[in-house]
PDB file of C-alpha atoms in Angstrom:
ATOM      1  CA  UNK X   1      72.294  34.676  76.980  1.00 64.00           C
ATOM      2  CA  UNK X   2      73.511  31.462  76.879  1.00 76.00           C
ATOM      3  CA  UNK X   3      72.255  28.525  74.384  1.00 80.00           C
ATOM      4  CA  UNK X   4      73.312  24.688  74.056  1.00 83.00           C
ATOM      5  CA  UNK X   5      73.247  23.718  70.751  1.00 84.00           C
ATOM      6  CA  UNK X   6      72.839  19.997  69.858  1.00 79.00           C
ATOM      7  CA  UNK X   7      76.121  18.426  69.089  1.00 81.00           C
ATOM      8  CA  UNK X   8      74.517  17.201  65.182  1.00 84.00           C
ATOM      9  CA  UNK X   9      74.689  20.871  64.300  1.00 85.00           C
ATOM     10  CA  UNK X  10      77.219  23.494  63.996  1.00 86.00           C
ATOM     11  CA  UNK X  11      76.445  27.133  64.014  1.00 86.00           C
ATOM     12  CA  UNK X  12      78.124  29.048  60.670  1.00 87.00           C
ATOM     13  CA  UNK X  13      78.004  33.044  60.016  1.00 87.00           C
ATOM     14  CA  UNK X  14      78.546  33.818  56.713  1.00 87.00           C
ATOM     15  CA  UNK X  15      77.226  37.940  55.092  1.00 86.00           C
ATOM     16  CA  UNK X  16      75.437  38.565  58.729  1.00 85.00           C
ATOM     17  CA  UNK X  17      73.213  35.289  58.296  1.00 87.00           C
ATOM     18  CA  UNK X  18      73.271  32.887  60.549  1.00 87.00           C
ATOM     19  CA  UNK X  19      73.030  28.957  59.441  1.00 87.00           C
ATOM     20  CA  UNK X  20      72.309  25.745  61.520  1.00 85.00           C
ATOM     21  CA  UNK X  21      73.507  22.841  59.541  1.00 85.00           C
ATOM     22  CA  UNK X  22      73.722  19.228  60.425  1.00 84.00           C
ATOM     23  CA  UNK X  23      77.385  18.187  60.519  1.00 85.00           C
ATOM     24  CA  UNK X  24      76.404  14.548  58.800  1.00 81.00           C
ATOM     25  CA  UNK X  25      73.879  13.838  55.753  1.00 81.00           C
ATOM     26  CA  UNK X  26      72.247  11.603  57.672  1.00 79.00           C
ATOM     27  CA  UNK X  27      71.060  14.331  60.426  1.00 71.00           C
ATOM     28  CA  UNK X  28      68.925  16.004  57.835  1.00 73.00           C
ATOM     29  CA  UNK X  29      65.702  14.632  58.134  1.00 79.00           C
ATOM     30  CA  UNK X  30      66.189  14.696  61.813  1.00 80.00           C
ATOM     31  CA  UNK X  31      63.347  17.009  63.490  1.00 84.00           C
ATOM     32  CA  UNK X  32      65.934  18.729  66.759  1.00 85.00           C
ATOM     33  CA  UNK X  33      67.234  20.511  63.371  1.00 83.00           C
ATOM     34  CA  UNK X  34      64.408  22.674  62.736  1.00 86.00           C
ATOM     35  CA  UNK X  35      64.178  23.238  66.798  1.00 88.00           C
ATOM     36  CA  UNK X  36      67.807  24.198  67.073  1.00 87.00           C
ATOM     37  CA  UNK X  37      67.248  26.627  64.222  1.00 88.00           C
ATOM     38  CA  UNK X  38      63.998  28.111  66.024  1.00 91.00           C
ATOM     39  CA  UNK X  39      65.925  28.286  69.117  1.00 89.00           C
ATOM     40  CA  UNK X  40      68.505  30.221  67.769  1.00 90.00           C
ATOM     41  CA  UNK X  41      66.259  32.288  66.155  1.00 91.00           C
ATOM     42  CA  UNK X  42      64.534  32.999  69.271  1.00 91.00           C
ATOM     43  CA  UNK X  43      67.694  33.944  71.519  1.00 90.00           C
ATOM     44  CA  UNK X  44      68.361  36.594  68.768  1.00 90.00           C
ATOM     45  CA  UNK X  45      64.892  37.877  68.396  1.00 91.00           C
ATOM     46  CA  UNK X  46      64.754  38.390  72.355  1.00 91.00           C
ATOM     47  CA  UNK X  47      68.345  40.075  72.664  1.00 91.00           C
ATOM     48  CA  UNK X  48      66.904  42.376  69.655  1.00 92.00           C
ATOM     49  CA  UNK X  49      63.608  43.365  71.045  1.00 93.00           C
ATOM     50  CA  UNK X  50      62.262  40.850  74.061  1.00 92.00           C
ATOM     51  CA  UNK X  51      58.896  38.780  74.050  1.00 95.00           C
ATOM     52  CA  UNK X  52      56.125  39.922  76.331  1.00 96.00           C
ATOM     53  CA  UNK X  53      52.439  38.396  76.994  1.00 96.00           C
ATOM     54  CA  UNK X  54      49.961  39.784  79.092  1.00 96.00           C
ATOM     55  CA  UNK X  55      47.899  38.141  81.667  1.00 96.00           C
ATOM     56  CA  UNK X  56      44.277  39.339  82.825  1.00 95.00           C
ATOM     57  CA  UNK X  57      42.589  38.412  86.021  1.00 95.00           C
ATOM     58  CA  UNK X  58      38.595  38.009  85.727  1.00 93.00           C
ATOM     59  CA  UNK X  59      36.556  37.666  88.872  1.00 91.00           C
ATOM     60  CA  UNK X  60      35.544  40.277  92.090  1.00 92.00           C
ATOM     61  CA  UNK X  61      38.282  40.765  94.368  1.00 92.00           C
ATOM     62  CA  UNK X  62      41.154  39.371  92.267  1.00 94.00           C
ATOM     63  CA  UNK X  63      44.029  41.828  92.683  1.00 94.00           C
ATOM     64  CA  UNK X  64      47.533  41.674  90.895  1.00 94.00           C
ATOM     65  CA  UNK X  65      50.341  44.005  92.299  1.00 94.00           C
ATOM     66  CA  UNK X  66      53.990  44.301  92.445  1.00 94.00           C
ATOM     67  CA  UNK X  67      56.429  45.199  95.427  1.00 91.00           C
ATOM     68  CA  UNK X  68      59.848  44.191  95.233  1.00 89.00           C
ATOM     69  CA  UNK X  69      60.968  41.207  93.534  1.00 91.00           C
ATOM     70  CA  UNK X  70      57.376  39.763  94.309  1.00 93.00           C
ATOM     71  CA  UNK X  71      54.391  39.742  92.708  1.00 94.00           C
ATOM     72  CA  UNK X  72      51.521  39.778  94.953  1.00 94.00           C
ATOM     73  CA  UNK X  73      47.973  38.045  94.212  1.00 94.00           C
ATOM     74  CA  UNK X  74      44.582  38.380  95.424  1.00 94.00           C
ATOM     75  CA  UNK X  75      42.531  35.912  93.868  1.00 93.00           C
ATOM     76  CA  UNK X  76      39.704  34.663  96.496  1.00 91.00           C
ATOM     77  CA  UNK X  77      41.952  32.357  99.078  1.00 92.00           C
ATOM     78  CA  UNK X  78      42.090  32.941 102.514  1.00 94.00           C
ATOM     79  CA  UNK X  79      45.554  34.112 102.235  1.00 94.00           C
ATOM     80  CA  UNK X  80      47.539  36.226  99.724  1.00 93.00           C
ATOM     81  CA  UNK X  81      50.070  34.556  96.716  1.00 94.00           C
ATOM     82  CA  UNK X  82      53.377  35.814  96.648  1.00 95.00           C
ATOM     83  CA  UNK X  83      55.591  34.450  93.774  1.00 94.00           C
ATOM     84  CA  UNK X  84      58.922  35.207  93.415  1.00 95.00           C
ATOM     85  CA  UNK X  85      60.104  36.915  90.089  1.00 94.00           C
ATOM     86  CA  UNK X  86      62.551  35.401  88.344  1.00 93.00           C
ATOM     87  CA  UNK X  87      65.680  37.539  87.494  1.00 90.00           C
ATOM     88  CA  UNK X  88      65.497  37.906  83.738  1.00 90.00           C
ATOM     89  CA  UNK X  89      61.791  38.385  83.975  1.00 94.00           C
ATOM     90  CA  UNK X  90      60.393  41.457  84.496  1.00 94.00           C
ATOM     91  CA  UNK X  91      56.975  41.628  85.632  1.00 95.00           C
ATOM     92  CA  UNK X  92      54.628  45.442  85.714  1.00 94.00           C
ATOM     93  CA  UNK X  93      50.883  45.762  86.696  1.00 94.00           C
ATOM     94  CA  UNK X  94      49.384  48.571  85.121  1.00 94.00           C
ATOM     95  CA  UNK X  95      46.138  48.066  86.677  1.00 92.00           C
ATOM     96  CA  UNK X  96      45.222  45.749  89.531  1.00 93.00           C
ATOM     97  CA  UNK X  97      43.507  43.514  86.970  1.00 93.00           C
ATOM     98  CA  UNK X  98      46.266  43.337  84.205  1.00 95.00           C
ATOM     99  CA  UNK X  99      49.834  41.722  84.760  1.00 96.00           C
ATOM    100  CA  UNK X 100      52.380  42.397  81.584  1.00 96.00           C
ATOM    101  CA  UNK X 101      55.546  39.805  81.527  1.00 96.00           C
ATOM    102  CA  UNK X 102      58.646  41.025  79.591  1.00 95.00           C
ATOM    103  CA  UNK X 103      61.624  38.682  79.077  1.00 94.00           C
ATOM    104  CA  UNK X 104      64.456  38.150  76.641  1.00 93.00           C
ATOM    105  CA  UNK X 105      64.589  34.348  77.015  1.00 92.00           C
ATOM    106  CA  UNK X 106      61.218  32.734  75.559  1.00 93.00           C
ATOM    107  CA  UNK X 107      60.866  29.670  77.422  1.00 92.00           C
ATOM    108  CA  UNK X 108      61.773  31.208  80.711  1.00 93.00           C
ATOM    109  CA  UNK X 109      58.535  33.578  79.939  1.00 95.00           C
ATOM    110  CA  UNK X 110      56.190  30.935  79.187  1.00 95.00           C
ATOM    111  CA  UNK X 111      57.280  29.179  82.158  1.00 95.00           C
ATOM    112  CA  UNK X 112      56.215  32.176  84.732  1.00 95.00           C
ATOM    113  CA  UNK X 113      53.147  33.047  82.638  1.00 95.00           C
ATOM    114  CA  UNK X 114      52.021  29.138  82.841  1.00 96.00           C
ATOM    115  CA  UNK X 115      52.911  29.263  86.575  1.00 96.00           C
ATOM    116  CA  UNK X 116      51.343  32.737  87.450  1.00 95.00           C
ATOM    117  CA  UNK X 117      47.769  31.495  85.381  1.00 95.00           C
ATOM    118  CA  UNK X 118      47.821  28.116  87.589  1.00 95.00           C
ATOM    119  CA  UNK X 119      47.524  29.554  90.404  1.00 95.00           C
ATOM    120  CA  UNK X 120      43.896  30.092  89.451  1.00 94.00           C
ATOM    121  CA  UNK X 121      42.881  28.600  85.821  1.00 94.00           C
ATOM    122  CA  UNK X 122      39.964  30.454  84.083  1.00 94.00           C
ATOM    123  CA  UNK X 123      36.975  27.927  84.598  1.00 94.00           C
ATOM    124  CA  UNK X 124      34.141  27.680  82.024  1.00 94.00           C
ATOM    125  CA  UNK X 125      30.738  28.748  84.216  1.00 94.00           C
ATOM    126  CA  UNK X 126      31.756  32.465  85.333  1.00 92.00           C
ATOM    127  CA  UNK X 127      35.025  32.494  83.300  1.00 90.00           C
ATOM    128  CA  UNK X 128      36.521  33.806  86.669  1.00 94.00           C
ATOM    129  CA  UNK X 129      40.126  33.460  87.009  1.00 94.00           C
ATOM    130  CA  UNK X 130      43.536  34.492  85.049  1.00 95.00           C
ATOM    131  CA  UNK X 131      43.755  34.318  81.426  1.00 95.00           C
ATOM    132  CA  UNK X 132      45.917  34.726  78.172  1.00 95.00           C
ATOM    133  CA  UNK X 133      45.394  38.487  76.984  1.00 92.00           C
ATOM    134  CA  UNK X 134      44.017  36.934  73.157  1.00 92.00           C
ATOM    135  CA  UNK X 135      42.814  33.336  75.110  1.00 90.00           C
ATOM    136  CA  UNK X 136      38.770  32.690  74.387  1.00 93.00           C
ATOM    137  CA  UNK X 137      37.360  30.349  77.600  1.00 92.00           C
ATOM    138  CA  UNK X 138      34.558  28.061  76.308  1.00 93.00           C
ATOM    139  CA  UNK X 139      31.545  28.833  78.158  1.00 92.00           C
ATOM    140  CA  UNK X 140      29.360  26.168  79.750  1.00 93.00           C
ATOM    141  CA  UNK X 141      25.721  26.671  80.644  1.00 92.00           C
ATOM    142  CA  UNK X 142      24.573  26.002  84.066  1.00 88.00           C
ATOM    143  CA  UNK X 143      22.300  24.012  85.870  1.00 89.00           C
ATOM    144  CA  UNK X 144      18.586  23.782  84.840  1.00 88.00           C
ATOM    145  CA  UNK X 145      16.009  23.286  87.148  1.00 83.00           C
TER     146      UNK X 145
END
């Protein structure tokens, strides 16, 4: 995996611990520190075990599978989705309602879950649509007569 680290900070390993730190004083109360460090962090957290987040799809019809390096959706247009899978992503359906994302780079994940749940966004009448596994959708009552 490959990471660009901002040219303020240099990358030291010293007793298996790995330190960001800001090549001038001045850099120190500079806020990209604490994101390089959290970047960092994440690259070796995701070669170690991976991130993952699961998407569910809420509404009659709406259909999740995979075949090939697509993943195919049914979500109540006239014609099917097919979105291409990235190549470090890997993307499973358990069930036709469920879609599980699995990725060692953490940005590049919550880029295809973001793109995959705009296709269609959970809206707040029916709360049809795909959501965030843990994501609570604000319900709206409807009209009154």
């Amino acid at each position: 995996v490959n990471l660009k680290i901002h040219e303020k900070y240099t990358i030291k390993n010293e007793n298996n611990e790995i330190y960001v730190l800001p090549l001038s004083k001045n850099d120190k109360p500079d806020p990209t520190w604490g994101t390089t460090r959290a970047n960092v962090a994440n690259t070796i957290l995701g070669i170690i075990s991976g991130f993952s987040k699961t998407l569910e799809l809420h509404g009659t019809g709406y259909k999740a599978s995979v075949s090939g390096s697509n993943l195919k959706l049914q979500l109540g247009f006239s014609s099917d989705i097919d979105y291409e899978i990235p190549k470090n992503v890997k993307i499973e359906c358990p069930k036709q309602n469920i879609i599980k994302i699995s990725s060692a780079n953490k940005e590049l994940l919550g880029d295809v879950a973001a793109k995959i749940r705009s296709f269609r966004k959970p809206e707040p009448f029916k709360g049809k649509g795909i959501k965030y596994e843990n994501e609570y959708i604000f319900r709206k009552e409807g009209k009154k007569k």
